[in-house]
Each structure stands twice: as C-alpha cells, then as structure tokens.
XYZ file of C-alpha atoms in Angstrom:
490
model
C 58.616 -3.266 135.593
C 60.640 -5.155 138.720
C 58.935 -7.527 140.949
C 57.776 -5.367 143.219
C 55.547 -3.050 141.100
C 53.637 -6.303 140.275
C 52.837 -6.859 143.581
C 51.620 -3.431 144.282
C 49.524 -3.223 141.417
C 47.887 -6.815 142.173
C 47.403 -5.712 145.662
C 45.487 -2.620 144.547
C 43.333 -4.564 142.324
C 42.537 -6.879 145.005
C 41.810 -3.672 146.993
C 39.559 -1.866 144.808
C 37.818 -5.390 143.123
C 35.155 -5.335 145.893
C 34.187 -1.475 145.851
C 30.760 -0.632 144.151
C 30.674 2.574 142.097
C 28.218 5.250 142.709
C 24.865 5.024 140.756
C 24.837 8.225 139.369
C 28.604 7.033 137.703
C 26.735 3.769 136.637
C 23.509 5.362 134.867
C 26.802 7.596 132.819
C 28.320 4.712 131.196
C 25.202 2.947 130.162
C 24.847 2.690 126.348
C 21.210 2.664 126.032
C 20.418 5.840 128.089
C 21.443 8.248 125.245
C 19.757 6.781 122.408
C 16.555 6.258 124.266
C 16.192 9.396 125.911
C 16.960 11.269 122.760
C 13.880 9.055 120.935
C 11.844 9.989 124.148
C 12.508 13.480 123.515
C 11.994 13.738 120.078
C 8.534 11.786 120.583
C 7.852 15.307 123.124
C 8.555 17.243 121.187
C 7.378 16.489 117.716
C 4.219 15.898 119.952
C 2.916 18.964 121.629
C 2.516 22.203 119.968
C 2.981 25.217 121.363
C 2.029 28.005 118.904
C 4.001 31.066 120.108
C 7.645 32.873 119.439
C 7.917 30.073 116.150
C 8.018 27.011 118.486
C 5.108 25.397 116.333
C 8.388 25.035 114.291
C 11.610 24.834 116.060
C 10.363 22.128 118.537
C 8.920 19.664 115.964
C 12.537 20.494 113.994
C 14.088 19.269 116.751
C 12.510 16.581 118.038
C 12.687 14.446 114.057
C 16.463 15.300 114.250
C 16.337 14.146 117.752
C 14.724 10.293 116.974
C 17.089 10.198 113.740
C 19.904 10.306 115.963
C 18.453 8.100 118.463
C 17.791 5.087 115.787
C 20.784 5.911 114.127
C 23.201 4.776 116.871
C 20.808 1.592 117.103
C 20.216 0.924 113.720
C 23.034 -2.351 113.957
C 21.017 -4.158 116.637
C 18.579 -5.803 114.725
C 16.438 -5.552 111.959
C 13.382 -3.839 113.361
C 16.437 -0.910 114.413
C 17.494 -0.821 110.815
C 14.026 -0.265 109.423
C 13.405 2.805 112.454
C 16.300 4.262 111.142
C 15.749 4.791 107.595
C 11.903 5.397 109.025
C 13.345 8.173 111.021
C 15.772 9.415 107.652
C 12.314 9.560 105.405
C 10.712 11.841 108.835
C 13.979 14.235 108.637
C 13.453 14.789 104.619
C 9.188 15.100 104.993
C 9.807 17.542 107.684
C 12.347 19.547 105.264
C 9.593 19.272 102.301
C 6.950 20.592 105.253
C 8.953 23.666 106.060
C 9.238 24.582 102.602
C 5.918 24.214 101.963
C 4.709 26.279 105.119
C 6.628 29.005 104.108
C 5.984 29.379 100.534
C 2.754 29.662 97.987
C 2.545 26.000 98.142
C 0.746 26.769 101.924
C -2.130 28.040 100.300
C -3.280 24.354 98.681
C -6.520 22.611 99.038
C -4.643 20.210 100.617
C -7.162 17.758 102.607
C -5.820 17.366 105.858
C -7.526 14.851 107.139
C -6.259 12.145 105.264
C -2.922 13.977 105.181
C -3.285 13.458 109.268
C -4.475 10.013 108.717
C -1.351 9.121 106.865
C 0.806 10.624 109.623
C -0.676 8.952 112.121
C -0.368 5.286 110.295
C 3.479 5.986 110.383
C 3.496 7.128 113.576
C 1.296 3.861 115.094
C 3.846 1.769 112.655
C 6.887 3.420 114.244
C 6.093 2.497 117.695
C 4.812 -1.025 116.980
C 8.468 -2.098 114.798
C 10.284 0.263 118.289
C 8.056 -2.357 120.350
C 9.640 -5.301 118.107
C 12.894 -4.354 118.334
C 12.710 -3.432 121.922
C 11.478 -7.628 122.445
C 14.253 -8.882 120.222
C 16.958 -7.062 122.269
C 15.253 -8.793 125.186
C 15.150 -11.973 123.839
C 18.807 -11.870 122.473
C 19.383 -11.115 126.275
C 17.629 -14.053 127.165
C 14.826 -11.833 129.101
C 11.433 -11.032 128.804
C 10.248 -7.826 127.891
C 7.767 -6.984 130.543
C 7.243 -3.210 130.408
C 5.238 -2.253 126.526
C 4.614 1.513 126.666
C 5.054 1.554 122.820
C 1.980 -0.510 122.666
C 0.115 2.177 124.842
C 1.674 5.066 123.498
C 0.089 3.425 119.724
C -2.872 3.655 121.729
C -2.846 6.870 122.736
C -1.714 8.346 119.785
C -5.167 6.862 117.784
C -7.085 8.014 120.565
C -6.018 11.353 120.522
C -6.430 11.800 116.471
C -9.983 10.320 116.661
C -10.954 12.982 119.565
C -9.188 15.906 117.970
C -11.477 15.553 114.703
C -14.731 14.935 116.879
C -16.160 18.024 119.694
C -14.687 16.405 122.496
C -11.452 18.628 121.407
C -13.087 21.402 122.962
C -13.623 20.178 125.837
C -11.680 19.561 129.252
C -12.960 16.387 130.066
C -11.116 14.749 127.064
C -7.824 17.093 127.666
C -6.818 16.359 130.880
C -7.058 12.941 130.707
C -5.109 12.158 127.340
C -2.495 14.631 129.500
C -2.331 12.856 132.735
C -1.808 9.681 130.252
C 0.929 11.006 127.830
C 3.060 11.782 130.845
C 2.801 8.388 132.647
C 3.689 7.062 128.558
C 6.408 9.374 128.231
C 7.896 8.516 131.893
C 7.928 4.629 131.228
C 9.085 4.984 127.880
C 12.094 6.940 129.802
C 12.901 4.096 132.135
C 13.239 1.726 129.011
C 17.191 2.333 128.713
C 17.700 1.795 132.468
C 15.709 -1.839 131.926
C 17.968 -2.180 128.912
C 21.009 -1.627 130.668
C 19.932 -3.854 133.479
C 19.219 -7.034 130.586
C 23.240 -6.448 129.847
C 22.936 -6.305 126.447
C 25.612 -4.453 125.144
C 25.336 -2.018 122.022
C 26.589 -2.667 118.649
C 28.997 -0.529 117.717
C 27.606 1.668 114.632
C 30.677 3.509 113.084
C 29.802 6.977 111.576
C 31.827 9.360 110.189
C 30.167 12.840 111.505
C 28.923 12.640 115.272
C 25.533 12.927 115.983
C 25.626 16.005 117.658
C 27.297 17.557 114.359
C 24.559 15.841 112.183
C 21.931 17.018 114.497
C 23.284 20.635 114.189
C 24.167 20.407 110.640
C 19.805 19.318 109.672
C 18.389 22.103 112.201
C 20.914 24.927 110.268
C 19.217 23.334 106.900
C 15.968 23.568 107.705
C 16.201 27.207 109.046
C 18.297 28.661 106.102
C 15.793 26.380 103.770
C 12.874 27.543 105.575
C 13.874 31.289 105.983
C 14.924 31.847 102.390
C 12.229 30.139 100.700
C 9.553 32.360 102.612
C 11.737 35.075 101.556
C 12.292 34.646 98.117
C 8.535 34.494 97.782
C 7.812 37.085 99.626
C 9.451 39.426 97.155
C 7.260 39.029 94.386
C 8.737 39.413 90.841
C 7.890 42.006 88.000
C 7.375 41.605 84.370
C 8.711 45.218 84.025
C 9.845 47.384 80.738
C 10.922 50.500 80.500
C 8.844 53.430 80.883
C 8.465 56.315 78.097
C 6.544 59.281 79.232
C 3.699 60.026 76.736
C 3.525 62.993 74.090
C 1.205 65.599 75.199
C -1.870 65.491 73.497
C -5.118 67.577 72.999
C -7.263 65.442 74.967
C -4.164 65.360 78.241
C -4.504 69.303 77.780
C -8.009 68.835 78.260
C -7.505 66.745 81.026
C -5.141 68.472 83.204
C -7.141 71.776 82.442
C -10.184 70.205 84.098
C -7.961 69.359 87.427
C -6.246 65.924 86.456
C -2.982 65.230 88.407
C -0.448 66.109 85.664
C 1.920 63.487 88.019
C -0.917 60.441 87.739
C -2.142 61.527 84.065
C 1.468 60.757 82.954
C 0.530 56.947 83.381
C -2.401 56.711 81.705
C -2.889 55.157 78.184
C -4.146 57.427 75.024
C -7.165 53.890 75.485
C -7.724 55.249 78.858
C -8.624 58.661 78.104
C -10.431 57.428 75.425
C -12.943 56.744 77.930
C -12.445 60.156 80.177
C -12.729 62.839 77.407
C -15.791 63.525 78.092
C -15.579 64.232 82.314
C -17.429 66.818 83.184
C -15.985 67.396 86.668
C -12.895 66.144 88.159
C -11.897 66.166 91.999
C -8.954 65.374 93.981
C -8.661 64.016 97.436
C -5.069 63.581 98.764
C -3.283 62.617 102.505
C 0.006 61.950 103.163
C -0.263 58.354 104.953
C 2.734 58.065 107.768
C 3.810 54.678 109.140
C 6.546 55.706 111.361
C 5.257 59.668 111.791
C 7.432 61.914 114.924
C 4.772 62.714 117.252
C 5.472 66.194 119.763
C 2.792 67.256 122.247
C 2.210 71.045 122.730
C 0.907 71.968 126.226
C -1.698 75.094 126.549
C -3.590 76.548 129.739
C -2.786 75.533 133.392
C -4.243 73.502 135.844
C -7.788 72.386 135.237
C -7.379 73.830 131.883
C -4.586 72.712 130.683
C -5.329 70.743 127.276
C -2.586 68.683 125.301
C -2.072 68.635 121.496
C -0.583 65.810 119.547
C 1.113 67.104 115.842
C 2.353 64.267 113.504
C 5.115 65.143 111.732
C 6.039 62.651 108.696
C 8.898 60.238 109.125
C 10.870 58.309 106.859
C 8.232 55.874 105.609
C 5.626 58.010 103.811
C 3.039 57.465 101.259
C 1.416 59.624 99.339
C -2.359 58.868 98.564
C -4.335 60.643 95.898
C -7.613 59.359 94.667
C -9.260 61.244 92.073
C -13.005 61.061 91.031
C -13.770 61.500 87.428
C -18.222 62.473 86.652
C -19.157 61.399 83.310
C -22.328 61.876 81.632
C -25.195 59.735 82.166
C -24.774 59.232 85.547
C -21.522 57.317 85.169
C -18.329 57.520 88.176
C -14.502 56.482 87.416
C -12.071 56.681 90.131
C -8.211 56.174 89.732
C -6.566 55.485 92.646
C -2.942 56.631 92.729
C -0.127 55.995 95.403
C 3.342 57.070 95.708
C 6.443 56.152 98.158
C 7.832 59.014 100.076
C 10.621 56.823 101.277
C 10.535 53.337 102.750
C 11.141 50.222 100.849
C 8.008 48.378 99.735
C 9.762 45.035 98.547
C 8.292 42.647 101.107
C 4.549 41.906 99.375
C 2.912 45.330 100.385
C -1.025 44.634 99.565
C -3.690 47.311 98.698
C -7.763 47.250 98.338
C -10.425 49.153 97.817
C -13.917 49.189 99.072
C -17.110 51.568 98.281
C -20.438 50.880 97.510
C -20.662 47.451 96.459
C -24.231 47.771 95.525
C -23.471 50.064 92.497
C -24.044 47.919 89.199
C -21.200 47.557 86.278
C -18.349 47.877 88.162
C -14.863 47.231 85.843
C -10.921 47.430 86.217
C -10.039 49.348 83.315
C -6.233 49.655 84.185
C -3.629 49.477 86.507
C -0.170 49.736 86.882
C 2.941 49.701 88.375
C 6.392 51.881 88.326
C 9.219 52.803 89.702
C 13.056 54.181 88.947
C 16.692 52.241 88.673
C 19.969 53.581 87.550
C 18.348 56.582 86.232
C 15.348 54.491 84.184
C 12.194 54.888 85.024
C 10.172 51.066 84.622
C 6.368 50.188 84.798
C 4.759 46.826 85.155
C 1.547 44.854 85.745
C 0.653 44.282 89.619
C 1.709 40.528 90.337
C -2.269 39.986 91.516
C -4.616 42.084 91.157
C -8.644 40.391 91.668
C -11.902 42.489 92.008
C -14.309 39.397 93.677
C -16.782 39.060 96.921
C -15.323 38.142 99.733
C -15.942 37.607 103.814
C -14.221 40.266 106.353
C -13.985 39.765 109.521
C -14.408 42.643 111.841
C -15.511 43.649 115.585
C -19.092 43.648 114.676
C -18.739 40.282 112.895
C -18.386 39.305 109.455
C -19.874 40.777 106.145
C -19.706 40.509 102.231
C -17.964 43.052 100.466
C -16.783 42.965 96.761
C -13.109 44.983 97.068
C -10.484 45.739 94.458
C -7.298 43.559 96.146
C -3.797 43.637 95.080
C -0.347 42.828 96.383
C 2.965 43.870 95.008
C 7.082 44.533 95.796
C 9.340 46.552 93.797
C 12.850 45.453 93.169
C 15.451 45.802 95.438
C 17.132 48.849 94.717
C 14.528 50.832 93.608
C 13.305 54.423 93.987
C 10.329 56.203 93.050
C 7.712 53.230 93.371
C 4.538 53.886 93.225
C 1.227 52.612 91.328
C -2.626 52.919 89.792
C -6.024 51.724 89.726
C -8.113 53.017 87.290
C -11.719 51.331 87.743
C -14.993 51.945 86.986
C -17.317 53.124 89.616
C -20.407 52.257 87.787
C -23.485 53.378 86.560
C -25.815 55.450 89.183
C -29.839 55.290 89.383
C -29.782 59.071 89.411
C -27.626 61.890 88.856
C -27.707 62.847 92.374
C -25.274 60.493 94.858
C -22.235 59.997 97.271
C -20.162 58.078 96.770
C -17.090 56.577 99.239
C -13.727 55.497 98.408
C -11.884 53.783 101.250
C -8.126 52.859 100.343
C -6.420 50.561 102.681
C -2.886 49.593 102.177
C -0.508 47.286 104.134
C 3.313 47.769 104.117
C 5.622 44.492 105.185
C 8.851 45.782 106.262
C 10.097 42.047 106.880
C 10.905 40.073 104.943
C 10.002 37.101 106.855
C 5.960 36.007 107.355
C 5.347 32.169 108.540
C 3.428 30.508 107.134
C 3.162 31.568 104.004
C 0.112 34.247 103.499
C -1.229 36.441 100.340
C -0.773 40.007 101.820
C -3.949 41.197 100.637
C -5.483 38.246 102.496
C -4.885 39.857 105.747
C -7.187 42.809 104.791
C -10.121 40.207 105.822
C -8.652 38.967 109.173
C -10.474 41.048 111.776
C -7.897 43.544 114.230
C -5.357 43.921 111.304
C -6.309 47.280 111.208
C -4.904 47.816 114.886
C -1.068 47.210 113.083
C 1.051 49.516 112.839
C 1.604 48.639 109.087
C -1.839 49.407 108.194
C -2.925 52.803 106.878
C -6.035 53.925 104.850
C -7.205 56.919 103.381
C -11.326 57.514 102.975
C -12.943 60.024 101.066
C -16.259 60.985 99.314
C -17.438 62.634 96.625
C -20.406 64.500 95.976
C -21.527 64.812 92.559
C -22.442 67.650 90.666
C -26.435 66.821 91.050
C -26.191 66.753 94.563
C -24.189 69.849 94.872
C -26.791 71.550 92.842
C -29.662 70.122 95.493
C -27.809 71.146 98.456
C -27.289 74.494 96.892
C-alpha cells in the first residue's frame, strides 16, 4: 500500500469518526438484548395457559427451552448466572419428566398438587431473586447502580397470584384484571432490562458452546414431542396376555344349548365351568344391531310440495360392530346375560372401552367370565380384558349427576389383527318375583387415534357428561321380558 492510499483511508476515518449510527442499528449489536428478551419470553410463556389446539403444552415447552438458552449465554458473568443456568438445565429435564407423565398412566396419581404447586412456586420466587442478584452484580462490576428491580415485583406477583388462585377470588374479575394489568407493566420493564444493560457498557463474556442455541433449542422441543407423543402412544395400546385359542369339543350340554337358541358363534367361547351354570335355562333370547361409526347415509325424496317427506337410510361403512346380547332365564327367578361384540372392520387398537348398565337395584350381581379374541397369521388367540371393574360410580349427564354400578372395561388388540371381538358373561341377579323387565344398555367407545393428552382410562370417559354426542360413541339397549310376565300380559 503506497503513500497515498494511507492518506485516503485516514481521511475517510476522519470523515466518518463523527457520524452517529442509527438506533435501530445500535439496539442490533447490543449483547444483552438477546439473552434477556429470550428469558422475558420464556417467563410469558411458561406463564399463561391457554388450554386449546395443545398450547397448554407447546407454549410452556417453549418458553423452559427459551430461559435455558437465555442463562446459558450468561452463565460466565458471574456466579448468580452460573447457578440460573444449571437452574434453568434442572427446569428443561422436570418439564421432560412432566410430559411423560401427562401423557402416560402415571397422570392418573393421587398426586397432591398443592404442595406440588408450592414447590414450583419456591423455585420460581428463587429464580427471580438470584436473576435480581446477578442483574446488581453486573451493575456493580459496571460501576452503576441498579435502579430498575422488576424481578423483585415479578417475585411478588408470582406469590400473589398462587395464594389467590387456591382461594375464591380466582373466580372472580376483580382479582383477574388486576394481577393482568400488573403482569404486563412486569413483563414490559423486565424487557427494557437489556437496553439498561447495554447502556451500563458492560460487555458480555464470551461463553463458547459447541451447538448454537437455536440448534439446542430445536433439538429439546423435537425431544419432548417425540418423548411425549410416543409415550402416550405406547400406552395407549394396551398389551395382552394372549394364548392360543382351541375351539371346544361339542358336548351334550352345547347341543342343549344351541337347541334352546344360544349363538353357536358366542357359545364357542364359553367354558364347559360356564355352562355348568346355564344347563338348566329355561328360555334364551337374542337381541342383536349392527352398530356403525362411519355408516353412508342417502336420502330418498317422496311426495311434492307441501308433502314432500325425506327419508334418511344408513348403510354400514367400513367400521362396523356387531352387538349381540343374549338373556339367559334360570329357575328361581334368576337372569344371566352375556354380552358379545364383534369387529366388522375397523381397527380397535387405540384403548376402545365398553360398559354396561341395567338395573342396579337388582341384588347378587357377579362377573362370571369374560374374554377376549381375535385372529393372526391364520391363529385364532383369546385373552383376559386388560381392566375389567364392576363398582359404583358418579356420571355426569344433562340432567346432572347420578350413581350407577356399571360393568367397565377397556381393551386394544394387537396390531395386525383380524377378527377381534369379546364377552361378558355376568350375572343379572336374583329377582323378587318371577315376573320382571329387565334393561341392558351396552355402550362402547372406539379410539381411532392413537394419540389422547393427557393421559385418560377410556372407560373413564363413559362418566364425563356430552361424550355421548361423539362420533366414537355407540350403544345398543334392549329389554327382556321374562317368561312370567309374558304369561301376565298374555
């Protein structure tokens, strides 16, 4: 470089020296912006809760990565930094241990939640108070004072709003709006901390890492959703003890059986123990309907104008099942019923759920069997149902809860699988008189997705009132009349 390249480069130093760059090129270069705003938005977000489209999940997901990222490129500026950081690290695994247990059996704990909360909101206060610290050393390194302390308020706040969320004020608007109007003012200062920071002109230590932030960020959202998703998933298939299936020898008493009206296809399934105990029927009646969650609907028009009327036939689909229950009148005024069910298609391997409800009043009331089966590479297989209770309960419903004492199961057959189907044998009970009716009303819920968050027993739903508006619900009611009462009506 000659002489006069020097000069023309000192002369456009000299030139450009005085020149103030724009603000908005100024607020870009400033180290502290980034850090800060990404712990501002990770306090957002792991804060409100918005419980619609899974963002009672994502957002909280986010915001923990969020702060870890945030202390992690400040973890080398002091000691209180240091300790936020591997604060914010034990927050990223807790949250990963959360999400499995929110999608999985572990969901359904006694878990007391009020000291859980009261734990969460001790690390929480503490987070904010060492931020606080290590917010005042930076300013006293800079040879400032820290004037601004929304981490003190926002430790405020946060107590507040866990005392008036366990207390009736919760409900009402006078507490809401307030703790609102004051989260936003906290959130906005705590905001403006990284421009006071830049203006102190205390510069950031470097903290060398090996994978970006952004990557790490990405990498612990990707774990927590393939974590999250297949955990819920695995558990919603639940597993069979299954052997192989022989079909029985016909016997005398079978004969006797099928003679009297017994579904040769159910019988098949029975034990020689459980016929035992029907030998001696003396009537046996079958009520069956084809129950059709995704049926073809066509509309037939007839008559004109004011007369015209419209008919809607259901034609079955390709997820079908076939419901038989069959009543069974012993002597002395004693009712079995075996409820039977069989796939017509479909692919029940999500935790389908079934129950049963009559007349709860009717004494000595039993399970005598049940079972399930199904086919696979040309082998037919039976097993137990995974759960299977018979216990009072509270349903909710549009006229309000009431106690009922169903028969509830839940179940999935293997993937793969053909033929599945299942039993309940059960005992009625004992009647005051030979003359009664009796109902039967089968209600059975089919999950065609694998995915359910949180985590929920399928046969728990049966007691949430309006699951019977889904389209995954169907039942299938009947009564029976026996032969006393046929004899009075006659």
């Amino acid at each position: 470089m000659d002489r006069k390249d020097l000069i023309f480069e000192e002369e456009i130093i000299q030139g450009l020296k005085d020149i103030t760059p724009p603000e908005e090129e100024i607020l870009e270069i400033n180290p502290w912006m980034v850090p800060i705003s990404s712990i501002a938005w990770g306090l957002i977000l792991t804060t409100i809760r918005l419980n619609f489209l899974f963002l009672q999940y994502l957002l909280p997901t986010i915001g923990v990565a969020l702060t870890f990222v945030g202390f992690r490129s400040l973890r080398n500026q002091n000691n209180y930094f240091r300790v936020l950081y591997y604060i914010s690290l034990g927050r990223l695994l807790l949250h990963l241990v959360d999400t499995i247990v929110i999608g999985t059996p572990l969901n359904l704990m006694d878990i007391p939640s009020l000291g859980i909360g009261l734990v969460r909101l001790i690390i929480q206060v503490f987070t904010f108070l060492i931020f606080h610290m290590g917010l005042r050393e930076v300013y006293k390194g800079a040879g400032r004072t820290m004037e601004l302390s929304p981490l003190v308020w926002v430790s405020l706040w946060t107590i507040l709003a866990f005392f008036i969320a366990i207390t009736p004020l919760a409900e009402t608007w006078l507490a809401f709006l307030p703790m609102i109007i004051f989260y936003i003012l906290i959130i906005k200062a705590i905001f403006s901390i990284g421009e006071d920071l830049d203006d102190t002109g205390y510069l950031i230590k470097n903290a060398p890492v090996k994978i970006s932030n952004t990557s790490l960020r990405n990498i612990y959202l990707l774990l927590v959703v393939v974590v999250g998703l297949g955990s819920n998933m695995y558990f919603n298939n639940l597993k069979l003890d299954s052997h192989e299936f022989i079909p029985p020898v016909i016997t005398s008493i079978r004969e006797d059986l099928l003679n009297k009206g017994f579904p040769a296809e159910a019988l098949r399934y029975l034990a020689e123990d459980d016929l035992g105990l029907l030998g001696d029927a003396i009537n046996i009646e079958v009520k069956n309907e084809l129950l059709m969650f995704d049926p073809r609907v066509s509309q037939e028009v007839s008559g004109s104008g004011y007369f015209q009327s419209i008919t809607n036939t259901h034609e079955p689909g390709k997820t079908n099942i076939d419901s038989t229950t069959i009543y069974i009148e012993m002597p002395d005024n004693v009712l079995y019923v075996m409820q039977y069910f069989k796939w017509k298609g479909g692919r029940p391997i999500w935790q389908d759920a079934i129950m049963l409800t009559g007349q709860d009043e009717v004494e000595d009331r039993q399970i005598i069997s049940s079972s399930l089966f199904y086919s696979k590479k040309d082998k037919e297989y039976r097993a137990n149902f995974p759960r299977l209770i018979m216990e009072g309960v509270e349903k909710q419903s549009f006229f309000g809860p009431s106690w009922i004492e169903p028969i509830r199961a839940s179940f999935s057959f293997p993937l793969g699988s053909k033929d599945q189907g299942g039993y309940i044998l059960y005992r009625y009970g004992r009647m005051e008189s030979d003359i009664y009716l009796v109902p039967v009303l089968f209600e059975y819920i089919h999950q065609s997705i694998p995915i359910r968050i949180p985590y929920i027993r399928s046969e728990d739903l049966f007691l949430q009132g309006g699951y019977g508006f889904s389209n995954n619900y169907k039942q299938h009611y009947s009564t029976y009349e026996s032969l006393g009462m046929k004899e009075v009506s006659e």
